[in-house]
Amino acid sequence: MSESLAKLAQKIDFSKASTEEIVKEGADQQDKNDEDSATKESATFQSSLWPWDSVRNKLRNALTEVCVLADVLAIAKEKRYIVLDHVPQDALETKPMVQVYARKKALAGAASVLLAGAERLRASQNELARNRTTPDFHIELLRLRQNWRLKKVSNSIIGDLSYRTAGSKYAQTGMFEVTKAEEEPQATGSPPPSPGAGAAAGPPKSSSALRVTVPSELQGVAYIEVLCQKDQEDLCSATINLLGSGPASTNPDVHWQQKLEAAQNVLFCKELFNQLAKEAVQLQAPIPHMVVGNQIMATVLPGIQLIIGLYHSTGNDKKPNPTPPQKSEHDHVLEHSLHQLLREVHHKNTHHPFPHPSSGPVGPSKKRCLAGPMAADRYELLEMTKSQTLLEQIIQQAQHFFMRLRTEYVLDTIAKEVKDPLIVSHWNALNSPTQSCVKINIMTHGYDSVYRTSLVVHVGEKSLKCVCRDGRVMHMSYEPQELRDLIFCQIYQHQITAVQGLAKCMGWQFLANSTHLGLGAVEPLGNASSCILASPIGDRIIAVRCEPQTGVQVAIAQSPRKDFFPGQLVKERKWENLGGSFKEVRWDKMEGKNFLNKMELLMSSLTSSQ
């Protein structure tokens, strides 16, 4: 009876809400024709007069369910009257032979997989035993994966040699395919017996178990060449070399590491040239930049052009490539700077400053983060948003390079021309790509402790900034003649000031000086300087005049005057001590190594003991 009761109870659908719904559903199924009467009764039906009737019904139903739950728990716990037991399920009909055949088929499939793997392992071991020189494919693949990004797509292995993970946004993909070199050992199967006879034939040819297939547009060797030359008549003398036009050089003897490095270098050079070409077209320069074929021409300074070229050789056209460098030597420093600039862009794209606080936006620079606390104004915020392109930066570096060359040439030529005051240039070893500094010392040999003139020249991109010893700051353009004129003026001012310092050491009196003398002919360059010195007892006077164009002139006057003849107007002899007329000294006939040495000898000879 208990089993039949359990079976009947299993057929009851306990998902129904209550017995009222079950009865209502049964009544609906039996009387489908009495719908009109049901609607009339429902219309005349009135709810109970007590408003809490529905609440009472819900509470009664809840009490009933709780009582039933308490009874079930008491029965399950005490186990006196009824024992809860699982309902037995109907046993399924099993066919033992079907299970046997299924298991036999599954075991056969697993055995075939294991046998195939064992056969491949046995074949690879036999292949290694035959030819020990061939490395293992999996070891080579492991070495390849250590340096390059690889992924498996279906049954092929695809690698990526682009700079996307470094922040590159170049559209060209750097995909390459890695396959197992199965045909190469067979093709080179005849040479292996020969190394026993001659060991020299084995080492140069290194076989690899990998074969790397690089796209045709990334094969070969590419490099960026930077030339700085004067303007020529043939502005469109670009050697157009279409990338990928030549036949692809597929040399199986090249190691996969060298092959991938060369392909990555080609991709980097193409990205760099593409970025520079875009900037050259977009920038609005006073003299427009030209992009012709594989060359970019930009004007650095008046009369000087910067040419950036992309040269890509696929292997067969190696002969015409050495001809362009013969025109003028290319600049290795600017080429290196170009590579550094692009790598710096890649570094900034991936290394964003951390947001502080953590809820802040990702990406703003440290200056923009400090703009609020530092109370930056609108002008400073606009300055933060400005950024220079790669082409502008390399043009500025080229301009500074030429300004530094011109400054060096001016200083060297003046140092060769002017022998009397020595001109010593000290270039600062720590310079930026667009800023250099040189300190110029003007001194006389043997008298450097008496006086020396020093000035500092800051070499910029298109201008020079000179800071003199007296604190004057002068800004000059890119013309080298301006710097040359300034140094010549400083040389002759140094001579006058050094004579005054020497006079103090010799005991002579300094009477007067003028750095802008208004007497004499007008100088085409600068102004004449002069000074007047008197002997210790005042009987000798020396007048020195320095002109940038003429040079140094020295005149002497002495007292008492030899041409003093007392007359009726001037009778007293004391007036003869005023000093006579000045007589010019034949300066080229004077003995002495330099100007100050001659002045020292002259002062010592004119100093009287009385």
XYZ file of C-alpha atoms in Angstrom:
610
model
C 0.000 0.000 0.000
C 2.860 2.385 0.799
C 4.411 1.822 -2.614
C 1.121 2.443 -4.417
C 0.522 5.508 -2.277
C 3.952 6.853 -3.187
C 3.329 6.283 -6.903
C -0.036 8.031 -6.755
C 1.474 10.932 -4.789
C 4.192 11.279 -7.403
C 1.556 11.956 -10.038
C 0.131 14.947 -8.148
C 1.138 18.321 -9.560
C 2.074 20.416 -6.535
C 2.738 23.528 -8.666
C -0.917 24.557 -8.371
C -1.492 27.385 -5.934
C -4.524 26.018 -4.034
C -7.409 23.595 -4.275
C -9.729 26.400 -5.264
C -7.832 26.914 -8.531
C -7.915 23.179 -9.272
C -11.650 23.023 -8.671
C -12.158 26.165 -10.737
C -10.162 24.724 -13.637
C -12.186 21.494 -13.494
C -15.433 23.414 -13.468
C -14.330 25.480 -16.446
C -13.547 22.348 -18.395
C -16.894 20.721 -17.604
C -19.205 23.724 -18.131
C -18.050 25.685 -21.096
C -21.580 26.452 -22.230
C -22.675 28.367 -19.097
C -20.559 31.443 -19.690
C -23.519 33.839 -19.879
C -24.927 32.751 -16.552
C -21.471 33.003 -14.924
C -21.050 36.580 -16.093
C -24.498 37.500 -14.708
C -23.699 35.948 -11.325
C -20.327 37.702 -11.163
C -22.044 40.994 -11.953
C -24.578 40.538 -9.132
C -21.884 39.289 -6.723
C -21.016 41.635 -3.928
C -17.908 41.402 -1.785
C -18.027 40.771 1.925
C -19.039 43.669 4.100
C -15.891 43.180 6.250
C -12.925 44.942 4.579
C -10.279 42.700 6.211
C -11.804 39.487 4.823
C -9.000 38.921 2.267
C -6.318 39.485 4.893
C -7.991 36.916 7.165
C -8.031 34.352 4.332
C -4.325 34.896 3.588
C -3.392 34.537 7.253
C -5.484 31.334 7.542
C -3.731 29.831 4.503
C -0.320 30.799 5.897
C -1.211 29.198 9.265
C -2.257 26.014 7.499
C 1.049 25.798 5.573
C 3.099 26.437 8.717
C 1.190 23.706 10.588
C 1.783 21.265 7.757
C 5.493 22.172 7.737
C 5.688 21.626 11.504
C 4.042 18.188 11.154
C 6.461 17.177 8.395
C 9.440 18.240 10.494
C 8.130 16.342 13.532
C 7.600 13.180 11.464
C 11.043 13.422 9.885
C 12.696 13.968 13.251
C 10.901 11.434 15.517
C 10.372 8.622 12.930
C 7.619 6.956 15.057
C 4.676 6.808 12.764
C 5.888 7.427 9.201
C 9.327 7.009 7.624
C 10.358 9.202 4.681
C 11.725 7.127 1.845
C 12.878 7.857 -1.693
C 10.486 7.121 -4.497
C 11.877 4.275 -6.581
C 12.389 5.130 -10.199
C 11.498 2.847 -13.049
C 14.506 0.859 -14.116
C 15.708 1.603 -17.641
C 16.136 -1.201 -20.046
C 19.856 -1.680 -20.686
C 21.422 -3.536 -23.555
C 24.876 -4.758 -22.518
C 26.123 -5.411 -26.065
C 25.531 -1.786 -27.124
C 27.666 -0.552 -24.204
C 30.397 -3.006 -25.078
C 30.521 -1.825 -28.716
C 30.510 1.852 -27.667
C 33.370 1.339 -25.232
C 35.308 -0.635 -27.806
C 34.931 2.159 -30.369
C 36.040 4.848 -27.854
C 39.085 2.809 -26.865
C 39.987 2.320 -30.525
C 39.860 6.106 -31.163
C 42.041 6.862 -28.150
C 44.486 4.140 -29.172
C 44.768 5.569 -32.692
C 45.593 9.039 -31.287
C 48.261 7.601 -28.992
C 49.737 5.474 -31.780
C 49.884 8.450 -34.151
C 51.674 10.559 -31.517
C 54.106 7.767 -30.763
C 54.801 7.367 -34.481
C 55.557 11.085 -34.855
C 57.860 11.010 -31.832
C 59.632 7.930 -33.209
C 60.023 9.628 -36.602
C 61.433 12.806 -35.038
C 63.863 10.803 -32.893
C 65.014 8.855 -35.951
C 65.461 12.116 -37.862
C 67.558 13.565 -35.048
C 69.605 10.387 -34.898
C 70.345 10.656 -38.616
C 71.231 14.337 -38.700
C 72.460 15.763 -35.399
C 73.226 19.188 -36.924
C 69.547 20.050 -37.445
C 68.076 21.693 -34.319
C 64.742 20.717 -32.905
C 61.704 22.563 -34.242
C 60.164 23.079 -30.824
C 63.402 24.408 -29.301
C 63.769 26.838 -32.189
C 60.131 27.868 -31.764
C 60.769 28.469 -28.055
C 63.730 30.697 -28.865
C 61.644 32.552 -31.443
C 58.866 33.091 -28.928
C 61.287 34.625 -26.402
C 61.917 37.615 -28.680
C 58.825 37.862 -30.908
C 55.073 37.748 -30.437
C 53.457 34.569 -31.750
C 49.936 33.163 -31.829
C 48.377 30.062 -33.320
C 45.613 30.528 -35.867
C 44.001 27.160 -36.776
C 46.962 25.067 -37.969
C 49.423 27.893 -38.706
C 51.663 30.004 -36.451
C 51.446 33.759 -37.055
C 53.874 36.323 -35.616
C 53.779 40.080 -35.285
C 56.853 42.292 -35.601
C 55.103 45.675 -35.587
C 55.404 48.335 -32.880
C 51.733 48.315 -31.892
C 52.442 47.212 -28.344
C 54.901 50.116 -28.105
C 52.219 52.624 -29.049
C 52.603 52.706 -32.828
C 49.561 53.706 -34.886
C 50.972 52.776 -38.278
C 48.391 51.029 -40.446
C 50.688 48.499 -42.123
C 50.699 45.104 -40.428
C 53.927 43.331 -39.604
C 52.598 39.778 -39.785
C 54.904 36.874 -40.600
C 54.302 33.139 -40.765
C 56.362 30.437 -39.074
C 56.479 26.994 -40.655
C 58.572 23.915 -40.189
C 61.408 23.551 -42.657
C 60.656 20.039 -43.866
C 61.927 20.353 -47.431
C 65.275 21.922 -46.581
C 66.857 18.891 -44.891
C 65.852 16.796 -47.899
C 67.281 19.325 -50.336
C 70.452 19.580 -48.313
C 70.553 15.893 -47.603
C 73.478 15.284 -49.925
C 75.920 17.822 -48.378
C 75.901 16.426 -44.785
C 78.194 13.446 -45.585
C 80.820 15.855 -46.942
C 81.667 17.665 -43.650
C 83.497 14.528 -42.550
C 85.978 15.094 -45.355
C 86.237 18.865 -45.095
C 85.173 20.713 -41.972
C 85.345 24.084 -43.671
C 82.169 23.496 -45.674
C 79.923 22.933 -42.633
C 80.111 26.087 -40.480
C 79.166 28.814 -42.978
C 75.804 27.217 -43.744
C 73.649 26.980 -40.594
C 70.437 25.044 -41.146
C 67.386 25.869 -39.073
C 64.260 23.911 -38.326
C 62.163 27.063 -38.784
C 61.167 28.860 -41.912
C 59.991 32.449 -41.512
C 57.912 33.971 -44.306
C 57.958 37.774 -44.287
C 55.660 39.925 -46.502
C 57.273 41.078 -49.716
C 56.999 44.795 -48.817
C 59.096 44.214 -45.658
C 61.888 42.214 -47.251
C 65.348 43.589 -47.885
C 67.188 46.453 -46.176
C 65.877 49.970 -45.565
C 67.427 53.050 -43.985
C 66.710 56.752 -43.540
C 69.295 59.139 -44.998
C 69.561 62.806 -43.992
C 71.520 65.233 -46.208
C 72.228 68.906 -45.586
C 73.272 70.757 -48.728
C 73.028 74.128 -50.415
C 70.263 74.988 -52.801
C 70.671 73.484 -56.243
C 68.981 74.207 -59.505
C 67.587 70.708 -59.839
C 65.201 70.763 -56.907
C 63.388 67.639 -58.075
C 66.453 65.391 -58.223
C 64.802 62.701 -56.103
C 65.762 59.143 -56.839
C 62.334 57.548 -56.894
C 62.462 54.012 -55.543
C 59.053 52.386 -55.343
C 58.889 50.163 -52.289
C 58.279 46.545 -53.071
C 58.682 47.029 -56.811
C 61.760 44.864 -57.033
C 61.616 41.078 -56.768
C 61.570 39.779 -53.234
C 64.836 38.256 -52.111
C 63.985 35.013 -50.342
C 67.296 33.654 -49.162
C 66.776 30.527 -47.055
C 70.344 30.699 -45.689
C 69.645 33.859 -43.658
C 68.888 33.120 -40.012
C 65.347 33.888 -38.893
C 66.540 36.353 -36.230
C 68.434 38.471 -38.779
C 65.547 38.217 -41.210
C 62.987 39.433 -38.664
C 65.244 42.232 -37.402
C 65.737 43.476 -40.962
C 61.976 43.322 -41.615
C 61.229 45.210 -38.395
C 63.781 47.851 -39.339
C 62.100 48.231 -42.748
C 58.740 48.675 -41.024
C 60.182 51.260 -38.619
C 61.808 53.269 -41.421
C 58.595 53.226 -43.466
C 56.568 54.404 -40.470
C 59.073 57.183 -39.771
C 59.113 58.394 -43.374
C 55.313 58.183 -43.619
C 54.933 60.339 -40.492
C 57.443 62.895 -41.781
C 55.729 63.035 -45.184
C 52.334 63.683 -43.553
C 53.790 66.488 -41.435
C 55.575 68.016 -44.431
C 52.286 68.243 -46.329
C 50.295 69.588 -43.366
C 52.794 72.182 -42.096
C 52.551 75.698 -43.496
C 56.137 76.914 -43.782
C 57.327 80.204 -45.344
C 59.061 78.091 -47.977
C 56.797 75.057 -48.549
C 58.240 71.612 -47.945
C 58.448 69.300 -50.927
C 57.705 65.571 -50.928
C 58.859 63.942 -54.144
C 58.903 60.174 -54.364
C 60.973 58.889 -51.480
C 62.507 62.244 -50.501
C 61.412 65.166 -48.331
C 63.044 68.562 -48.930
C 62.780 71.317 -46.339
C 64.538 74.686 -46.126
C 66.569 74.995 -42.930
C 68.254 78.364 -43.442
C 68.372 80.651 -46.480
C 70.399 78.791 -49.057
C 70.523 75.488 -47.135
C 68.207 72.519 -47.602
C 67.514 69.462 -45.485
C 66.806 66.324 -47.501
C 65.358 63.234 -45.796
C 65.273 60.152 -47.993
C 64.006 56.603 -47.566
C 66.104 53.987 -49.333
C 64.794 50.439 -49.572
C 66.716 47.729 -51.371
C 65.153 44.325 -51.821
C 68.459 42.578 -52.483
C 68.818 42.612 -56.254
C 69.250 46.396 -56.721
C 72.304 46.878 -54.501
C 74.437 48.588 -57.125
C 72.602 51.938 -57.532
C 72.351 52.504 -53.766
C 75.990 53.598 -53.133
C 75.668 56.439 -55.659
C 73.523 58.907 -53.616
C 75.962 59.113 -50.641
C 78.741 60.161 -53.024
C 77.072 63.547 -53.643
C 77.489 64.708 -50.050
C 78.126 63.020 -46.746
C 74.968 62.211 -44.857
C 74.506 63.275 -41.256
C 74.610 60.352 -38.853
C 73.627 62.487 -35.846
C 70.384 63.753 -37.375
C 69.503 60.253 -38.559
C 69.988 58.962 -35.031
C 67.894 61.855 -33.695
C 65.052 60.954 -36.063
C 64.985 57.385 -34.733
C 65.072 58.685 -31.173
C 62.179 61.089 -31.788
C 59.880 58.360 -33.107
C 60.798 56.003 -30.283
C 60.068 58.787 -27.819
C 56.607 59.166 -29.374
C 56.034 55.415 -28.948
C 57.175 55.632 -25.315
C 54.813 58.511 -24.521
C 51.870 56.676 -26.105
C 52.249 53.749 -23.706
C 53.616 55.413 -20.542
C 50.831 57.662 -19.322
C 51.181 59.274 -15.899
C 49.100 57.645 -13.197
C 45.844 59.422 -12.342
C 45.988 61.158 -8.983
C 43.407 60.894 -7.517
C 42.358 57.512 -8.844
C 39.062 58.930 -10.120
C 40.879 61.405 -12.397
C 41.080 60.989 -16.177
C 43.920 58.939 -17.628
C 46.401 60.787 -19.788
C 46.932 64.382 -18.614
C 50.532 65.400 -18.155
C 52.090 66.338 -14.853
C 51.967 70.025 -15.782
C 48.232 69.849 -16.424
C 47.703 68.014 -13.140
C 49.507 70.847 -11.347
C 47.714 73.578 -13.318
C 44.930 73.825 -10.750
C 47.047 73.991 -7.556
C 49.574 76.293 -9.260
C 46.791 78.613 -10.506
C 47.775 78.489 -14.168
C 46.194 81.081 -16.399
C 44.765 80.671 -19.893
C 48.052 81.480 -21.611
C 49.931 78.778 -19.693
C 47.209 76.237 -20.423
C 47.413 77.028 -24.128
C 51.184 76.639 -24.005
C 50.754 73.164 -22.493
C 48.620 72.034 -25.402
C 51.201 73.022 -27.998
C 53.394 70.243 -29.301
C 55.973 70.057 -32.042
C 55.928 67.561 -34.863
C 58.846 65.316 -35.726
C 59.691 67.339 -38.831
C 59.744 70.613 -36.887
C 62.031 69.128 -34.256
C 64.497 67.716 -36.795
C 64.507 71.025 -38.705
C 65.308 72.871 -35.477
C 68.152 70.457 -34.770
C 69.498 70.975 -38.299
C 69.293 74.761 -37.865
C 71.205 74.553 -34.600
C 73.775 72.294 -36.264
C 74.477 74.908 -38.935
C 74.539 77.751 -36.414
C 77.088 75.845 -34.359
C 79.197 75.171 -37.457
C 79.140 78.852 -38.419
C 80.066 79.941 -34.908
C 82.960 77.486 -34.821
C 84.171 78.712 -38.217
C 84.046 82.385 -37.176
C 85.948 81.723 -33.940
C 88.582 79.598 -35.670
C 89.186 82.093 -38.466
C 89.496 85.029 -36.054
C 91.875 83.008 -33.873
C 94.040 82.409 -36.977
C 93.913 86.006 -38.179
C 94.458 87.824 -34.879
C 97.694 86.769 -33.211
C 98.244 89.488 -30.621
C 95.404 88.864 -28.173
C 94.864 85.144 -27.855
C 91.272 83.981 -28.390
C 90.443 80.788 -26.495
C 87.054 79.121 -26.962
C 85.637 76.689 -24.408
C 82.617 74.764 -25.688
C 80.274 73.350 -23.095
C 80.273 69.579 -23.213
C 76.680 69.263 -21.932
C 74.464 70.603 -24.690
C 70.938 69.979 -25.865
C 70.077 69.176 -29.496
C 68.955 72.796 -30.033
C 71.089 74.765 -27.578
C 74.888 75.104 -27.170
C 77.101 77.404 -25.171
C 80.650 78.644 -25.795
C 82.770 80.820 -23.535
C 85.311 83.061 -25.282
C 88.355 84.346 -23.391
C 90.414 87.192 -24.929
C 93.800 87.544 -23.235
C 97.379 88.495 -23.997
C 100.161 85.943 -23.702
C 102.146 86.529 -20.548
C 99.689 89.130 -19.233
C 96.606 86.995 -18.594
C 96.727 87.839 -14.889
C 96.596 91.565 -15.688
C 93.315 91.504 -17.554
C 91.188 89.144 -19.601
C 87.931 89.725 -21.442
C 85.371 86.941 -21.336
C 82.047 86.688 -23.088
C 79.524 83.856 -23.396
C 77.694 83.049 -26.626
C 74.516 80.961 -26.542
C 74.005 79.276 -29.906
C 70.321 78.696 -30.598
C 68.343 77.614 -33.626
C 68.241 80.799 -35.708
C 69.903 83.353 -33.447
C 72.887 83.969 -31.188
C 72.765 85.475 -27.716
C 75.974 87.072 -26.470
C 76.515 88.031 -22.822
C 79.481 90.395 -22.390
C 81.604 90.904 -19.300
C 79.963 94.209 -18.409
C 76.502 92.568 -18.411
C 75.335 93.675 -21.829
C 73.202 91.132 -23.687
C 73.131 91.253 -27.479
C 70.974 89.181 -29.792
C 72.307 88.418 -33.256
C 70.829 86.740 -36.293
C 72.108 83.725 -38.203
C 74.538 85.839 -40.249
C 78.118 85.015 -39.135
C 79.364 88.508 -39.975
C 77.544 89.949 -36.964
C 79.414 87.680 -34.551
C 82.683 88.476 -36.317
C 82.129 92.229 -35.938
C 81.252 91.862 -32.272
C 84.393 89.878 -31.463
C 86.610 92.416 -33.259
C 85.059 95.231 -31.203
C 85.659 93.202 -28.042
C 89.289 92.648 -29.051
C 90.125 96.364 -29.294
C 88.186 97.214 -26.175
C 90.257 94.536 -24.462
C 93.484 96.205 -25.626
C 92.502 99.580 -24.140
C 91.353 98.082 -20.834
C 94.443 95.869 -20.578
C 96.731 98.911 -21.110
C 95.015 100.649 -18.205
C 95.555 97.601 -15.978
C 99.208 97.442 -17.034
C 99.665 101.157 -16.285
C 98.560 100.598 -12.690
C 101.144 97.856 -12.312
C 103.867 100.069 -13.786
C 103.015 103.041 -11.548
C 101.736 105.219 -14.363
C 98.777 107.495 -13.879
C 95.544 106.944 -15.731
C 94.291 110.332 -16.959
C 91.322 109.679 -19.267
C 89.746 107.135 -21.571
C 86.913 106.957 -24.071
C 85.298 103.857 -25.593
C 83.481 105.939 -28.221
C 85.991 108.447 -29.468
C 84.524 111.154 -31.646
C 87.821 112.288 -33.226
C 89.255 111.051 -36.478
C 87.682 109.368 -39.434
C 84.394 107.526 -39.089
C 84.959 103.803 -38.552
C 83.043 101.428 -40.817
C 82.862 98.963 -37.932
C 82.341 99.999 -34.325
C 83.971 103.035 -32.705
C 87.535 103.966 -31.866
C 88.703 103.700 -28.228
C 91.492 105.687 -26.576
C 93.187 106.357 -23.270
C 95.819 108.789 -21.959
C 98.517 107.733 -19.465
C 101.028 109.857 -17.562
C 104.376 108.856 -16.063
C 104.754 108.727 -12.270
C 106.256 112.247 -12.112
C 104.144 113.553 -14.995
C 106.944 114.376 -17.419
C 105.829 111.879 -20.071
C 102.345 111.307 -21.560
C 101.292 108.329 -23.725
C 98.129 108.414 -25.839
C 96.795 105.088 -27.179
C 94.136 104.850 -29.873
C 92.599 101.514 -30.991
C 90.453 101.222 -34.087
C 88.864 98.029 -35.377
C 89.827 98.914 -38.934
C 93.238 100.611 -38.632
C 94.656 98.953 -35.534
C 96.678 100.456 -32.673
C 98.273 103.942 -32.739
C 100.519 105.207 -29.944
C 101.769 108.801 -29.511
C 104.127 110.333 -26.916
C 104.387 113.823 -25.481
C 107.086 115.012 -23.029
C 107.765 117.986 -20.758
C 109.487 120.351 -20.465
C 108.750 121.274 -24.020
C 111.786 121.535 -26.236
C 110.083 124.061 -28.498
C 109.217 126.496 -25.681
C 110.548 129.976 -26.368
C 109.456 132.618 -23.825
C 108.209 135.788 -25.410
C 106.483 138.925 -24.430
C 103.143 137.195 -23.583
C 104.429 134.057 -21.852
C 107.562 134.855 -19.873
C 107.543 132.349 -16.967
C 109.410 129.072 -17.423
C 106.739 127.011 -15.618
C 104.544 126.914 -18.710
C 107.039 124.708 -20.477
C 105.906 121.804 -18.264
C 102.497 121.600 -19.950
C 103.820 119.059 -22.411
C 104.640 119.334 -26.037
C 102.854 118.088 -29.082
C 102.282 114.350 -29.497
C 104.587 112.400 -31.756
C 103.468 109.063 -33.142
C 105.566 106.002 -32.347
C 106.584 103.715 -35.156
C 104.851 100.759 -33.595
C 106.037 98.149 -36.062
C 109.665 98.954 -35.213
C 109.151 98.493 -31.476
C 110.604 95.464 -29.753
C 108.280 93.096 -27.953
C 106.220 89.969 -28.486
C 102.814 91.589 -28.350
C 101.044 94.855 -27.739
C 101.238 94.802 -23.934
C 104.878 93.760 -23.985
C 105.722 96.703 -26.218
C 103.734 99.021 -23.958
C 105.597 97.729 -20.915
C 108.965 98.379 -22.563
C 107.778 101.802 -23.670
C 106.603 102.759 -20.175
C 109.782 101.509 -18.551
C 111.944 103.462 -21.013
C 109.968 106.678 -20.489
C 110.017 106.443 -16.696
C 112.724 108.756 -15.332
C 114.418 108.227 -12.014
C 114.293 111.894 -11.014
